[in-house]
Amino acid sequence: MDESTEPETHDRRRREAEPPGPGAPGGSRGRPRGRLFGVLDRYFGLTEAGSTIPREARAGLVTFLTMSYVLFVNPQVLGAAIDVPGAQVQLLMATALAACFGCLVMGVFARYPFAQAPGMGLNAFFSYTVVLGMGLSWETALGAVFISGVLFIVLSVLGVRQAIVMAIPDSLKLAIMAGIGCFLAFLGMRNAGLVVTDEATLVTLGDLGEPTAWLALVGLGLTAIFLQLRLKGALLWGIALTSFIAVVSRAEVYDTGEDSLSVFPGFTQGVVSTPVWPSDLVGQMDLAGALGIGIFNVIFTFFFVNFFDATGTLTGLSQKAGYLDSRGNMPRAKTTFSMDGLASMFGAFVGTSTTGTYVESASGIQDGGRTGITSVVTAMLFVAAMFFWPLVTVVPGAATAPVLILVGAMMMDGIRHINWDEVSEGVPSFLTILAMPLTFSIADGVSVGIISFCVIKLCTGGFRHVNFVLYIVAALLILRYIFFS
């Protein structure tokens, strides 16, 4: 497929529900004027996407707010394994740099509203399994992340990732989108304290009297009302109003680095804070050590998990945004997948674990983001966070949790198109949706779906209707669970 081909389908319902913007066909002010706007319109396809710069900017801000927690959570996780002077500050800056670069290349070159940042699952694998568990140095672990990124790009350029995505049936693509929605909702409910761990039942209802829980419920109700009223920027207004309630009510929902949550501490570092260059992290990856034969399993695991996590996430987000054409193909797929690998390489270079596409990008897409401008705005906000990061602390996790829950609910829309009467279609789809939140892994959800789909088809005479590439993938997945789990 021509890499320059623009998306052929978009979220028409949203465009019909909202008045056309100044850059949309049929807008009351005609075609946009201004040389700069014209350049952006031609390159990013604003008019064809039925979007406008203000809408894209707003979506970029929503995406940033829903994933800004990475600036604080990632340093905490990696700080358990990386011991350098001022580790938390340096890791925060490295996280911001990696997120900025990932969002920028995805927005400028792939031209999609998909935000990238260091992933939450692989950072735990990096710290607790590879470094603390296996005893490898964090420099060697960074080298393994870098090499996995190189493999990403090679397979993307060769079209292998594209071939795998094309081989996945439509039912599984829809299930992946719904599974990501369930994953998002579960993540939001966990962050809000609405769902907590229980030894007897694994999970149970949290204490609704806790500040984080009741504030999230208030935010959930308010944001749902805004969405029902079709308020523009409903998700952003929900985050802003919930954060305002948290501050004025002095709710103890802010993590200040202590063992317990506290009220908003104010801007103790001032509103503007001078960035610190992560000199002890940048360029410290040990490629020679990572190429050692003994850690092949580490490189493979980094590569495998991120491959299917990113592939599943990108497929689900593309389905949500309406980018897949009638054959289920994503335009500019090679470029998009390559940017995913490039972001991982850069992240390892600046000193953080694997960088990948965030499912929280769905919040910006839901708010109207349709082009790469959304990701560019998100990248700019990560840069701003390096200077104004105290401002980010005014948004607690309880304010972004409702957005994750609501976006998750909206991503369930596609399952009505799955042929549930056909067992070979319905069961793998169901397992895909169920496995993602229960295993807390998008990659495992995709894997379970692909394996079960191939096995059922193979055993019931429908093997000729399955792309041969998918059988190869299923076999590799089975081998991975046998030898590398």
mmCIF file of C-alpha atoms in Angstrom, residues 6-7 10 40-41 43-53 55-57 59-60 103 106-108 110-114 321 323 332 364-365 368-378:
data_model
loop_
_atom_site.group_PDB
_atom_site.id
_atom_site.type_symbol
_atom_site.label_atom_id
_atom_site.label_comp_id
_atom_site.label_asym_id
_atom_site.label_seq_id
_atom_site.Cartn_x
_atom_site.Cartn_y
_atom_site.Cartn_z
ATOM 1 C CA GLU A 6 -4.592 8.988 3.724
ATOM 2 C CA PRO A 7 -7.174 7.265 5.936
ATOM 3 C CA HIS A 10 -13.266 8.396 9.939
ATOM 4 C CA LEU A 40 -0.523 22.089 8.010
ATOM 5 C CA ASP A 41 -3.794 21.222 6.317
ATOM 6 C CA TYR A 43 0.514 17.746 5.293
ATOM 7 C CA PHE A 44 -1.646 16.435 8.143
ATOM 8 C CA GLY A 45 -4.921 16.182 6.212
ATOM 9 C CA LEU A 46 -7.000 18.298 8.572
ATOM 10 C CA THR A 47 -9.776 18.993 6.081
ATOM 11 C CA GLU A 48 -10.005 15.397 4.934
ATOM 12 C CA ALA A 49 -10.172 14.264 8.571
ATOM 13 C CA GLY A 50 -12.914 16.818 9.272
ATOM 14 C CA SER A 51 -10.844 18.340 12.066
ATOM 15 C CA THR A 52 -9.407 21.710 13.054
ATOM 16 C CA ILE A 53 -6.254 22.884 14.782
ATOM 17 C CA ARG A 55 -9.739 20.510 18.170
ATOM 18 C CA GLU A 56 -6.399 18.755 17.611
ATOM 19 C CA ALA A 57 -4.711 20.925 20.256
ATOM 20 C CA ALA A 59 -7.184 16.461 22.061
ATOM 21 C CA GLY A 60 -3.415 16.646 22.561
ATOM 22 C CA CYS A 103 5.037 11.614 20.390
ATOM 23 C CA MET A 106 4.669 9.573 15.628
ATOM 24 C CA GLY A 107 2.908 12.849 14.937
ATOM 25 C CA VAL A 108 5.275 14.321 12.343
ATOM 26 C CA ALA A 110 3.386 8.765 10.893
ATOM 27 C CA ARG A 111 0.861 11.624 11.203
ATOM 28 C CA TYR A 112 -1.332 9.792 13.697
ATOM 29 C CA PRO A 113 -2.674 10.976 17.093
ATOM 30 C CA PHE A 114 -0.910 8.147 18.938
ATOM 31 C CA ALA A 321 -10.282 6.366 15.130
ATOM 32 C CA TYR A 323 -8.277 4.604 10.142
ATOM 33 C CA ARG A 332 1.372 4.323 6.506
ATOM 34 C CA GLY A 364 -7.524 12.272 22.793
ATOM 35 C CA ILE A 365 -9.056 10.382 19.878
ATOM 36 C CA GLY A 368 -11.710 14.628 18.399
ATOM 37 C CA GLY A 369 -7.996 14.121 17.668
ATOM 38 C CA ARG A 370 -7.592 12.698 14.177
ATOM 39 C CA THR A 371 -4.179 13.789 12.893
ATOM 40 C CA GLY A 372 -0.543 13.934 13.941
ATOM 41 C CA ILE A 373 -1.035 17.452 15.283
ATOM 42 C CA THR A 374 -2.570 15.877 18.382
ATOM 43 C CA SER A 375 0.652 13.962 19.075
ATOM 44 C CA VAL A 376 2.803 17.000 18.324
ATOM 45 C CA VAL A 377 0.857 19.018 20.905
ATOM 46 C CA THR A 378 1.288 16.204 23.428
#
